[in-house]
CSV table of C-alpha atoms and ligand atoms in Angstrom, one decimal:
chain,number,residue,atom,x,y,z
A,898,MET,CA,73.7,105.4,146.8
A,899,LYS,CA,73.6,103.0,143.7
A,900,LYS,CA,76.6,103.6,141.5
A,901,ILE,CA,76.3,104.3,137.8
A,902,ARG,CA,77.5,101.2,136.0
A,903,ILE,CA,79.4,102.1,132.9
A,904,LEU,CA,80.6,99.5,130.4
A,905,THR,CA,83.4,100.8,128.2
A,906,VAL,CA,84.0,98.8,125.0
A,907,PHE,CA,87.0,99.0,122.7
A,908,GLY,CA,89.1,96.7,120.6
A,909,THR,CA,92.0,98.4,118.7
A,910,ARG,CA,95.2,100.2,119.6
A,911,PRO,CA,94.0,103.7,119.0
A,912,GLU,CA,90.8,103.2,121.0
A,913,ALA,CA,92.7,101.8,123.9
A,914,ILE,CA,95.2,104.7,123.8
A,915,LYS,CA,92.4,107.2,123.9
A,916,MET,CA,90.1,105.4,126.4
A,917,ALA,CA,92.9,104.6,128.9
A,918,PRO,CA,92.9,108.1,130.6
A,919,LEU,CA,89.2,108.0,130.8
A,920,LEU,CA,89.0,104.6,132.3
A,921,LEU,CA,91.7,105.5,134.8
A,922,GLY,CA,89.8,108.7,135.7
A,923,MET,CA,86.5,106.8,136.1
A,924,ARG,CA,88.1,104.4,138.5
A,925,GLY,CA,88.8,107.3,140.9
A,926,ARG,CA,85.1,108.4,141.1
A,927,PRO,CA,82.9,107.0,143.9
A,928,GLU,CA,79.7,107.6,142.0
A,929,LEU,CA,80.8,105.3,139.1
A,930,GLU,CA,81.3,101.6,138.7
A,931,PRO,CA,83.4,101.3,135.5
A,932,LEU,CA,83.6,98.0,133.7
A,933,CYS,CA,85.8,97.3,130.7
A,934,CYS,CA,85.2,94.9,127.8
A,935,VAL,CA,87.8,94.5,125.1
A,936,THR,CA,86.8,92.9,121.8
A,937,ALA,CA,90.5,92.4,121.0
A,938,GLN,CA,89.8,93.3,117.4
A,939,HIS,CA,93.6,93.9,117.7
A,940,ARG,CA,95.4,91.5,119.9
A,941,GLU,CA,99.1,92.3,120.4
A,942,MET,CA,98.8,96.0,119.7
A,943,LEU,CA,95.9,96.2,122.2
A,944,ASP,CA,97.7,94.2,124.9
A,945,THR,CA,100.7,96.5,124.8
A,946,VAL,CA,98.6,99.5,125.5
A,947,LEU,CA,96.6,97.7,128.3
A,948,ASP,CA,100.0,96.7,129.9
A,949,ILE,CA,101.4,100.2,129.8
A,950,PHE,CA,98.3,101.7,131.5
A,951,GLY,CA,97.8,98.7,133.9
A,952,ILE,CA,94.3,98.0,132.6
A,953,ARG,CA,92.8,94.6,133.2
A,954,PRO,CA,89.6,94.1,131.2
A,955,ASP,CA,86.6,92.6,132.9
A,956,PHE,CA,85.6,90.9,129.7
A,957,ASP,CA,87.8,89.9,126.7
A,958,LEU,CA,86.0,88.7,123.5
A,959,ASN,CA,89.3,87.8,121.8
A,960,ILE,CA,87.9,88.0,118.3
A,961,MET,CA,90.9,88.8,116.2
A,962,GLN,CA,91.7,86.6,113.2
A,963,PRO,CA,94.4,87.0,110.5
A,964,ARG,CA,93.2,89.1,107.6
A,965,GLN,CA,89.8,89.5,109.2
A,966,THR,CA,87.0,90.9,107.1
A,967,LEU,CA,84.7,93.7,108.2
A,968,ALA,CA,81.7,91.4,108.3
A,969,ALA,CA,83.6,88.9,110.5
A,970,ILE,CA,84.7,91.6,113.0
A,971,THR,CA,81.1,92.9,113.2
A,972,THR,CA,79.4,89.6,113.7
A,973,ARG,CA,81.9,88.3,116.2
A,974,VAL,CA,81.6,91.5,118.3
A,975,LEU,CA,77.8,91.4,118.1
A,976,GLU,CA,77.7,87.8,119.3
A,977,GLY,CA,80.3,88.2,122.0
A,978,LEU,CA,78.9,91.4,123.4
A,979,ASP,CA,75.3,90.2,123.5
A,980,GLU,CA,76.2,88.0,126.4
A,981,VAL,CA,78.4,90.6,128.1
A,982,MET,CA,75.6,93.1,128.1
A,983,GLU,CA,73.1,90.5,129.3
A,984,GLN,CA,75.4,89.6,132.2
A,985,SER,CA,76.6,93.1,133.2
A,986,LYS,CA,73.4,95.2,132.6
A,987,PRO,CA,75.2,98.6,132.5
A,988,ASP,CA,73.4,101.9,132.8
A,989,LEU,CA,75.5,103.4,130.0
A,990,VAL,CA,77.8,101.9,127.3
A,991,LEU,CA,80.8,104.0,126.2
A,992,VAL,CA,82.3,103.5,122.8
A,993,HIS,CA,85.1,105.3,121.0
A,994,GLY,CA,85.6,106.7,117.5
A,995,ASP,CA,85.0,104.8,114.3
A,996,THR,CA,86.2,101.3,114.2
A,997,SER,CA,84.0,98.2,113.5
A,998,THR,CA,84.2,97.5,117.2
A,999,THR,CA,82.7,100.9,117.9
A,1000,PHE,CA,79.7,100.5,115.6
A,1001,ALA,CA,79.0,96.8,116.5
A,1002,ALA,CA,79.2,97.7,120.3
A,1003,ALA,CA,76.8,100.6,119.8
A,1004,LEU,CA,74.4,98.3,117.9
A,1005,THR,CA,74.5,95.6,120.6
A,1006,ALA,CA,73.8,98.2,123.3
A,1007,PHE,CA,70.8,99.4,121.2
A,1008,TYR,CA,69.5,95.9,120.9
A,1009,HIS,CA,69.6,95.7,124.7
A,1010,GLN,CA,68.0,99.2,125.0
A,1011,ILE,CA,71.1,100.5,126.9
A,1012,ARG,CA,72.1,104.1,126.3
A,1013,VAL,CA,75.3,104.8,124.4
A,1014,GLY,CA,77.8,107.6,124.9
A,1015,HIS,CA,80.1,108.2,122.0
A,1016,VAL,CA,83.6,109.4,122.8
A,1017,GLU,CA,85.3,111.3,119.9
A,1018,ALA,CA,81.9,112.0,118.3
A,1019,GLY,CA,81.2,114.2,115.3
A,1020,LEU,CA,84.3,113.7,113.0
A,1021,ARG,CA,83.3,113.7,109.4
A,1022,SER,CA,85.1,113.5,106.0
A,1023,HIS,CA,81.7,113.6,104.2
A,1024,ASP,CA,82.9,110.8,101.9
A,1025,LYS,CA,81.4,107.4,102.9
A,1026,TYR,CA,84.3,105.5,101.3
A,1027,SER,CA,87.1,107.5,102.8
A,1028,PRO,CA,88.1,106.7,105.4
A,1029,TYR,CA,86.6,103.3,104.8
A,1030,PRO,CA,84.7,101.9,106.6
A,1031,GLU,CA,85.3,104.5,109.4
A,1032,GLU,CA,83.1,107.3,108.1
A,1033,MET,CA,80.1,105.0,107.9
A,1034,ASN,CA,80.9,103.6,111.4
A,1035,ARG,CA,80.8,107.1,112.8
A,1036,LEU,CA,77.6,108.0,111.0
A,1037,LEU,CA,75.8,104.9,112.2
A,1038,THR,CA,77.2,105.2,115.8
A,1039,SER,CA,75.8,108.8,115.9
A,1040,ARG,CA,72.3,107.6,115.1
A,1041,ILE,CA,72.4,105.2,118.0
A,1042,ALA,CA,74.2,107.3,120.6
A,1043,GLU,CA,72.5,109.7,123.0
A,1044,LEU,CA,75.5,111.3,124.5
A,1045,TYR,CA,78.2,112.8,122.3
A,1046,PHE,CA,81.7,113.8,123.6
A,1047,CYS,CA,82.9,116.0,120.7
A,1048,PRO,CA,86.6,116.8,120.7
A,1049,THR,CA,86.1,120.2,119.0
A,1050,LEU,CA,83.4,122.7,118.3
A,1051,GLN,CA,83.6,121.8,114.6
A,1052,ASN,CA,82.7,118.2,115.5
A,1053,LYS,CA,79.6,119.4,117.4
A,1054,MET,CA,78.6,121.5,114.5
A,1055,ASN,CA,78.9,118.5,112.2
A,1056,LEU,CA,76.4,116.6,114.4
A,1057,GLU,CA,74.0,119.6,114.5
A,1058,ALA,CA,74.1,119.8,110.7
A,1059,GLU,CA,72.8,116.2,110.7
A,1060,GLY,CA,69.9,117.2,112.9
A,1061,ILE,CA,71.2,115.9,116.3
A,1062,ARG,CA,70.0,118.0,119.2
A,1063,GLY,CA,71.1,117.8,122.8
A,1064,GLY,CA,73.4,115.4,124.6
A,1065,MET,CA,76.5,117.1,123.0
A,1066,TYR,CA,79.5,118.2,125.0
A,1067,VAL,CA,82.7,119.7,123.6
A,1068,THR,CA,85.4,118.1,125.6
A,1069,GLY,CA,88.7,118.0,123.7
A,1070,ASN,CA,90.2,114.8,122.6
A,1071,THR,CA,91.4,112.3,125.3
A,1072,VAL,CA,94.5,111.6,123.1
A,1073,ILE,CA,96.0,114.8,124.4
A,1074,ASP,CA,95.5,113.6,128.0
A,1075,THR,CA,97.5,110.6,126.9
A,1076,VAL,CA,100.2,112.7,125.3
A,1077,ARG,CA,100.5,114.7,128.6
A,1078,LEU,CA,100.8,111.4,130.5
A,1079,VAL,CA,103.6,109.9,128.5
A,1080,ALA,CA,105.7,112.4,126.5
A,1081,ARG,CA,108.7,113.5,128.6
A,1082,GLY,CA,112.0,115.3,127.8
A,1083,ASP,CA,114.0,112.7,129.8
A,1084,TYR,CA,112.3,109.7,128.3
A,1085,LEU,CA,114.6,106.6,127.7
A,1086,PHE,CA,113.4,104.6,124.7
A,1087,LYS,CA,112.6,100.9,125.3
A,1088,ASP,CA,113.3,100.1,121.6
A,1089,THR,CA,117.0,99.4,120.9
A,1090,LEU,CA,116.9,101.0,117.4
A,1091,LEU,CA,115.4,104.2,118.8
A,1092,ARG,CA,118.1,104.3,121.5
A,1093,SER,CA,120.8,104.0,118.8
A,1094,ILE,CA,119.6,107.0,116.7
A,1095,ASP,CA,121.5,110.2,117.0
A,1096,PHE,CA,118.6,112.7,116.7
A,1097,ASN,CA,121.0,115.6,116.4
A,1098,ALA,CA,122.9,114.2,113.5
A,1099,ARG,CA,120.0,112.8,111.5
A,1100,ARG,CA,116.6,114.2,110.4
A,1101,VAL,CA,114.3,111.4,111.5
A,1102,ILE,CA,111.0,111.0,109.6
A,1103,LEU,CA,108.3,108.9,111.3
A,1104,LEU,CA,106.2,107.1,108.8
A,1105,THR,CA,103.0,105.2,109.4
A,1106,ALA,CA,100.4,103.9,106.9
A,1107,HIS,CA,97.8,101.3,107.4
A,1108,ARG,CA,94.3,102.5,106.1
A,1109,ARG,CA,92.2,100.1,104.2
A,1110,GLU,CA,91.4,102.7,101.5
A,1111,ASN,CA,95.1,103.1,100.9
A,1112,TYR,CA,95.6,99.3,100.2
A,1113,GLY,CA,97.1,98.7,96.8
A,1114,ARG,CA,98.3,101.5,94.6
A,1115,PRO,CA,98.2,104.4,97.2
A,1116,LEU,CA,100.4,102.5,99.6
A,1117,GLU,CA,102.8,101.6,96.8
A,1118,ASN,CA,103.0,105.3,95.7
A,1119,ILE,CA,103.7,106.4,99.3
A,1120,PHE,CA,106.5,103.9,99.7
A,1121,LEU,CA,108.0,104.8,96.3
A,1122,ALA,CA,108.1,108.5,97.4
A,1123,VAL,CA,109.8,107.6,100.6
A,1124,ARG,CA,112.4,105.5,98.7
A,1125,ASP,CA,113.0,108.4,96.4
A,1126,LEU,CA,113.5,110.8,99.3
A,1127,CYS,CA,116.0,108.4,101.0
A,1128,GLU,CA,118.0,108.1,97.8
A,1129,LYS,CA,118.2,111.9,97.4
A,1130,TYR,CA,118.8,113.0,101.0
A,1131,PRO,CA,121.6,111.2,102.8
A,1132,ASP,CA,120.9,112.8,106.2
A,1133,ILE,CA,117.4,111.5,106.6
A,1134,GLU,CA,116.4,108.4,108.5
A,1135,VAL,CA,113.0,106.9,108.2
A,1136,VAL,CA,111.4,105.0,111.1
A,1137,TYR,CA,108.4,103.0,110.0
A,1138,PRO,CA,106.7,100.9,112.7
A,1139,VAL,CA,104.8,98.6,110.4
A,1140,HIS,CA,101.2,97.7,111.2
A,1141,PRO,CA,100.8,94.0,111.6
A,1142,SER,CA,98.2,93.7,108.8
A,1143,PRO,CA,99.7,91.2,106.3
A,1144,VAL,CA,98.5,93.4,103.5
A,1145,VAL,CA,100.5,96.4,104.8
A,1146,ARG,CA,103.5,94.3,105.6
A,1147,GLU,CA,103.8,92.8,102.2
A,1148,ALA,CA,103.4,96.2,100.5
A,1149,ALA,CA,106.0,97.8,102.8
A,1150,GLN,CA,108.5,95.0,102.3
A,1151,ALA,CA,108.1,95.0,98.6
A,1152,VAL,CA,109.1,98.6,98.1
A,1153,LEU,CA,111.1,99.6,101.2
A,1154,GLY,CA,112.7,96.3,102.3
A,1155,GLY,CA,116.5,96.7,102.2
A,1156,VAL,CA,116.4,100.4,101.4
A,1157,ALA,CA,119.3,102.2,103.2
A,1158,ARG,CA,118.2,104.3,106.2
A,1159,VAL,CA,114.6,103.0,106.2
A,1160,HIS,CA,113.9,101.0,109.4
A,1161,LEU,CA,110.9,98.7,109.0
A,1162,ILE,CA,110.2,97.8,112.7
A,1163,GLU,CA,107.5,96.3,114.8
A,1164,PRO,CA,104.8,98.6,116.1
A,1165,LEU,CA,106.2,100.6,119.0
A,1166,PRO,CA,104.7,100.8,122.4
A,1167,VAL,CA,102.7,104.1,122.7
A,1168,ASP,CA,105.2,105.7,125.1
A,1169,ASP,CA,108.1,105.0,122.7
A,1170,ASN,CA,106.0,106.2,119.8
A,1171,LEU,CA,105.0,109.5,121.3
A,1172,ASN,CA,108.5,110.3,122.5
A,1173,LEU,CA,109.8,109.4,119.1
A,1174,MET,CA,107.3,111.9,117.7
A,1175,SER,CA,108.5,114.6,120.0
A,1176,ARG,CA,112.1,114.1,118.8
A,1177,CYS,CA,111.6,113.5,115.1
A,1178,TYR,CA,111.9,116.1,112.3
A,1179,LEU,CA,108.5,115.4,110.7
A,1180,VAL,CA,105.7,112.9,110.4
A,1181,LEU,CA,104.3,111.2,107.3
A,1182,THR,CA,101.1,109.4,108.2
A,1183,ASP,CA,97.6,108.2,107.2
A,1184,SER,CA,96.8,107.7,110.9
A,1185,GLY,CA,94.0,109.6,112.6
A,1186,GLY,CA,95.5,109.7,116.1
A,1187,ILE,CA,98.9,110.8,114.9
A,1188,GLN,CA,97.3,113.8,113.1
A,1189,GLU,CA,96.1,114.9,116.5
A,1190,GLU,CA,99.2,114.1,118.5
A,1191,ALA,CA,101.8,115.7,116.2
A,1192,PRO,CA,100.6,119.3,116.5
A,1193,ALA,CA,100.6,119.0,120.3
A,1194,LEU,CA,104.2,118.0,120.0
A,1195,GLY,CA,105.1,120.7,117.6
A,1196,LYS,CA,105.8,118.5,114.6
A,1197,PRO,CA,104.7,119.1,111.0
A,1198,VAL,CA,102.5,116.3,109.7
A,1199,LEU,CA,101.9,115.5,106.1
A,1200,VAL,CA,98.7,113.5,105.8
A,1201,LEU,CA,98.9,110.6,103.4
A,1202,ARG,CA,95.2,110.8,102.4
A,1203,ARG,CA,93.0,112.7,99.9
A,1204,GLU,CA,90.8,114.1,102.7
A,1205,THR,CA,90.8,114.4,106.4
A,1206,GLU,CA,88.1,114.6,109.1
A,1207,ARG,CA,90.6,116.4,111.2
A,1208,PRO,CA,90.7,119.9,109.5
A,1209,GLU,CA,91.7,121.8,112.7
A,1210,ALA,CA,95.4,121.1,112.4
A,1211,VAL,CA,95.4,122.0,108.7
A,1212,ALA,CA,93.6,125.3,109.6
A,1213,ALA,CA,96.2,125.9,112.3
A,1214,GLY,CA,99.0,125.4,109.7
A,1215,THR,CA,100.7,122.4,111.3
A,1216,ALA,CA,99.3,119.7,109.1
A,1217,ALA,CA,98.9,119.5,105.3
A,1218,LEU,CA,97.2,117.0,103.0
A,1219,ALA,CA,99.9,115.3,100.9
A,1220,GLY,CA,97.5,112.9,99.1
A,1221,VAL,CA,98.6,109.5,97.9
A,1222,GLU,CA,100.5,110.2,94.7
A,1223,ARG,CA,104.3,109.6,94.5
A,1224,GLU,CA,105.2,113.0,93.1
A,1225,ALA,CA,103.1,115.0,95.6
A,1226,VAL,CA,104.3,113.1,98.6
A,1227,PHE,CA,107.9,113.5,97.5
A,1228,SER,CA,107.7,117.2,96.7
A,1229,MET,CA,105.8,118.2,99.8
A,1230,THR,CA,108.3,116.3,102.0
A,1231,GLU,CA,111.2,117.7,100.1
A,1232,ARG,CA,109.9,121.2,100.7
A,1233,LEU,CA,110.0,120.7,104.4
A,1234,LEU,CA,113.5,119.2,104.2
A,1235,CYS,CA,114.9,122.1,102.1
A,1236,ASP,CA,112.9,125.3,102.9
A,1237,SER,CA,113.6,126.2,106.6
A,1238,GLU,CA,110.9,128.9,106.5
A,1239,ALA,CA,108.2,126.5,105.4
A,1240,TYR,CA,109.4,124.1,108.0
A,1241,ALA,CA,109.4,126.6,110.8
A,1242,GLY,CA,105.9,127.7,109.7
A,1243,MET,CA,104.6,124.2,110.4
A,1244,ALA,CA,106.7,123.1,113.3
A,1245,ARG,CA,104.7,125.0,116.0
A,1246,ALA,CA,103.1,123.5,119.0
A,1247,VAL,CA,99.4,124.1,118.8
A,1248,ASN,CA,96.6,122.3,120.6
A,1249,PRO,CA,93.4,122.5,118.5
A,1250,TYR,CA,92.4,119.0,119.8
A,1251,GLY,CA,92.6,119.3,123.5
A,1252,ASP,CA,94.3,120.6,126.6
A,1253,GLY,CA,94.9,117.4,128.5
A,1254,HIS,CA,91.6,117.6,130.5
A,1255,ALA,CA,89.2,115.8,128.1
A,1256,SER,CA,88.6,112.8,130.4
A,1257,GLU,CA,87.7,115.0,133.3
A,1258,ARG,CA,85.1,116.8,131.1
A,1259,ILE,CA,83.7,113.6,129.9
A,1260,ILE,CA,83.3,112.2,133.4
A,1261,GLN,CA,81.6,115.4,134.5
A,1262,ALA,CA,79.4,115.3,131.5
A,1263,VAL,CA,78.3,111.8,132.3
A,1264,LEU,CA,77.6,112.8,135.9
A,1265,ASN,CA,75.8,115.8,134.7
A,1266,ASN,CA,73.6,113.6,132.5
A,1267,PHE,CA,72.7,111.5,135.6
A,1268,GLY,CA,71.9,114.6,137.6
A,1269,LEU,CA,75.0,114.4,139.8
A,1270,ALA,CA,77.1,117.4,138.5
A,1271,GLN,CA,76.9,120.7,136.7
A,1272,ARG,CA,77.4,120.7,133.0
A,1273,PRO,CA,81.2,121.1,132.3
A,1274,ALA,CA,82.5,124.2,130.5
A,1275,ASP,CA,83.2,123.4,126.8
A,1276,PHE,CA,86.8,122.9,125.7
A,1277,THR,CA,88.2,125.9,123.8
A,1278,PRO,CA,91.6,125.8,122.2
B,1886,UD1,C1,91.5,98.9,112.5
B,1886,UD1,C2,90.3,99.9,112.3
B,1886,UD1,C3,90.8,101.3,111.8
B,1886,UD1,C4,91.9,101.8,112.7
B,1886,UD1,C5,93.0,100.7,112.9
B,1886,UD1,C6,94.0,101.2,113.9
B,1886,UD1,C7,88.2,98.9,111.5
B,1886,UD1,C8,87.5,98.4,110.3
B,1886,UD1,N1,89.5,99.4,111.2
B,1886,UD1,O1,92.1,98.8,111.2
B,1886,UD1,O2,89.7,102.2,111.9
B,1886,UD1,O3,92.5,102.9,112.1
B,1886,UD1,O4,92.4,99.5,113.4
B,1886,UD1,O5,95.2,100.5,113.8
B,1886,UD1,O6,87.8,98.8,112.5
B,1886,UD1,N2,96.7,92.4,113.3
B,1886,UD1,C9,97.5,91.6,114.1
B,1886,UD1,N3,97.8,92.0,115.3
B,1886,UD1,C10,97.2,93.1,115.9
B,1886,UD1,C11,96.4,93.9,115.1
B,1886,UD1,C12,96.1,93.6,113.8
B,1886,UD1,O7,98.0,90.6,113.6
B,1886,UD1,O8,97.5,93.4,117.1
B,1886,UD1,C13,96.5,92.0,111.9
B,1886,UD1,C14,95.5,90.9,111.7
B,1886,UD1,O9,95.9,90.1,110.7
B,1886,UD1,C15,94.2,91.6,111.3
B,1886,UD1,C16,94.7,92.8,110.5
B,1886,UD1,O10,95.9,93.1,111.2
B,1886,UD1,O11,93.3,90.8,110.6
B,1886,UD1,C17,93.9,93.9,110.3
B,1886,UD1,O12,93.3,94.4,111.5
B,1886,UD1,P1,91.8,95.1,111.5
B,1886,UD1,O13,91.5,95.5,112.9
B,1886,UD1,O14,90.9,94.3,110.8
B,1886,UD1,O15,92.1,96.4,110.7
B,1886,UD1,P2,93.1,97.6,110.9
B,1886,UD1,O16,93.6,97.9,109.5
B,1886,UD1,O17,94.0,97.3,112.0
B,1887,UDP,N1,101.1,104.3,117.7
B,1887,UDP,C1,101.8,103.5,118.6
B,1887,UDP,N2,102.8,102.7,118.0
B,1887,UDP,C2,103.1,102.7,116.7
B,1887,UDP,C3,102.3,103.6,115.9
B,1887,UDP,C4,101.3,104.3,116.4
B,1887,UDP,O1,101.6,103.5,119.8
B,1887,UDP,O2,104.0,102.0,116.3
B,1887,UDP,C5,100.0,105.1,118.3
B,1887,UDP,C6,99.9,106.6,117.9
B,1887,UDP,O3,100.8,107.3,118.8
B,1887,UDP,C7,98.5,106.9,118.1
B,1887,UDP,C8,97.8,105.6,117.7
B,1887,UDP,O4,98.8,104.6,117.8
B,1887,UDP,O5,98.1,107.2,119.4
B,1887,UDP,C9,97.2,105.7,116.3
B,1887,UDP,O6,96.8,104.4,115.9
B,1887,UDP,P1,96.6,104.0,114.4
B,1887,UDP,O7,97.4,104.8,113.5
B,1887,UDP,O8,96.8,102.5,114.3
B,1887,UDP,O9,95.1,104.2,114.2
B,1887,UDP,P2,94.2,105.5,113.8
B,1887,UDP,O10,94.4,106.6,114.8
B,1887,UDP,O11,94.5,105.8,112.4
B,1887,UDP,O12,92.8,105.0,113.9
């Protein structure tokens, strides 16, 4: 029997973290011939994830440039992938999420009249400039895709509201598959700073911030709030693995460089990061993936954005929007440091985003679409 050839395309750290369990799962299926192309929109951060999961891409476009523009990423992916699709002639292309790699890969597949499956489909903030450019990348990818692997029922309903009919599966988010693979009670950190922290004596705050729409004043406000918190609370310790974007690095260094008990460190390998999350006190972040992981690990998340396309954790009470103003970020964090009831109310393990079996459902959904399996049951929290 001819195998179904599936070309998976991704390029950034979060896409790799979320596609890894799916790729590993597809490799074990005799009906499938999985191929992997990385655009390397991210280089070092991507390679760390590939190493941890033992993934060797079949194609590597190596497009990353320092301070790359959105147009440069998009054109370089289109040009590079054109040849890869010509050469590999897949039956289906799988893309993930909302990056410029995602949209450009979907567009290239369309130019080759190859069907596209969208993993993590249907997230919406309903503001095309926030997150920027991700909301537009998602919208455009949805127009091109034919198969939609929606993490939650809400995500499926978002697609239906836009007139999409059919091809939708509610699978849970593959990021929870990854959390289940790497978060362990007896984990020993690779990072020497993490090894040296006494998590019983200190309340550790994990901070991450990198979004383009937060460049400038919002990032500065966030960092000022963190500085204020460290000055007022001597028992907190802030770990900030700083995104390698020069814009982010300069902003972080300008406000937080040299501040006592703030550790500006290199991006962590994902296993260190997830295990840090499971041991920290709370999380401050503008990251998408971290908003999904923290509830599964029972940690309160304050979201450093004005909106979120991930309302499920807010509804479950484990995440809250803190915005990007200095006073609000300070006072919402302070509340969680001082009010044990408020803290306990948010620090509950809930799993609105998945049960660790999303990859299996996606594989079954693909097989179902090619007439080789029954439709998988939808994920319900
Ligand atoms: C990209 C995605 C964003 C996602 C984020 C995850 C787009 C437009 N943005 O944003 O949706 O949330 O990844 O982190 O697709 N750099 C390095 N080494 C790396 C990675 C990045 O040096 O391993 C530096 C480069 O100078 C690069 C810059 O960071 O130009 C920005 O990278 P880019 O992929 O353009 O944007 P992100 O902010 O990472
Ligand atoms: N992450 C990581 N190391 C770090 C910071 C984050 O491995 O130092 C992981 C995190 O656990 C999550 C993913 O990277 O799985 C989120 O990526 P990012 O915040 O860059 O992108 P987003 O999810 O916002 O698109």
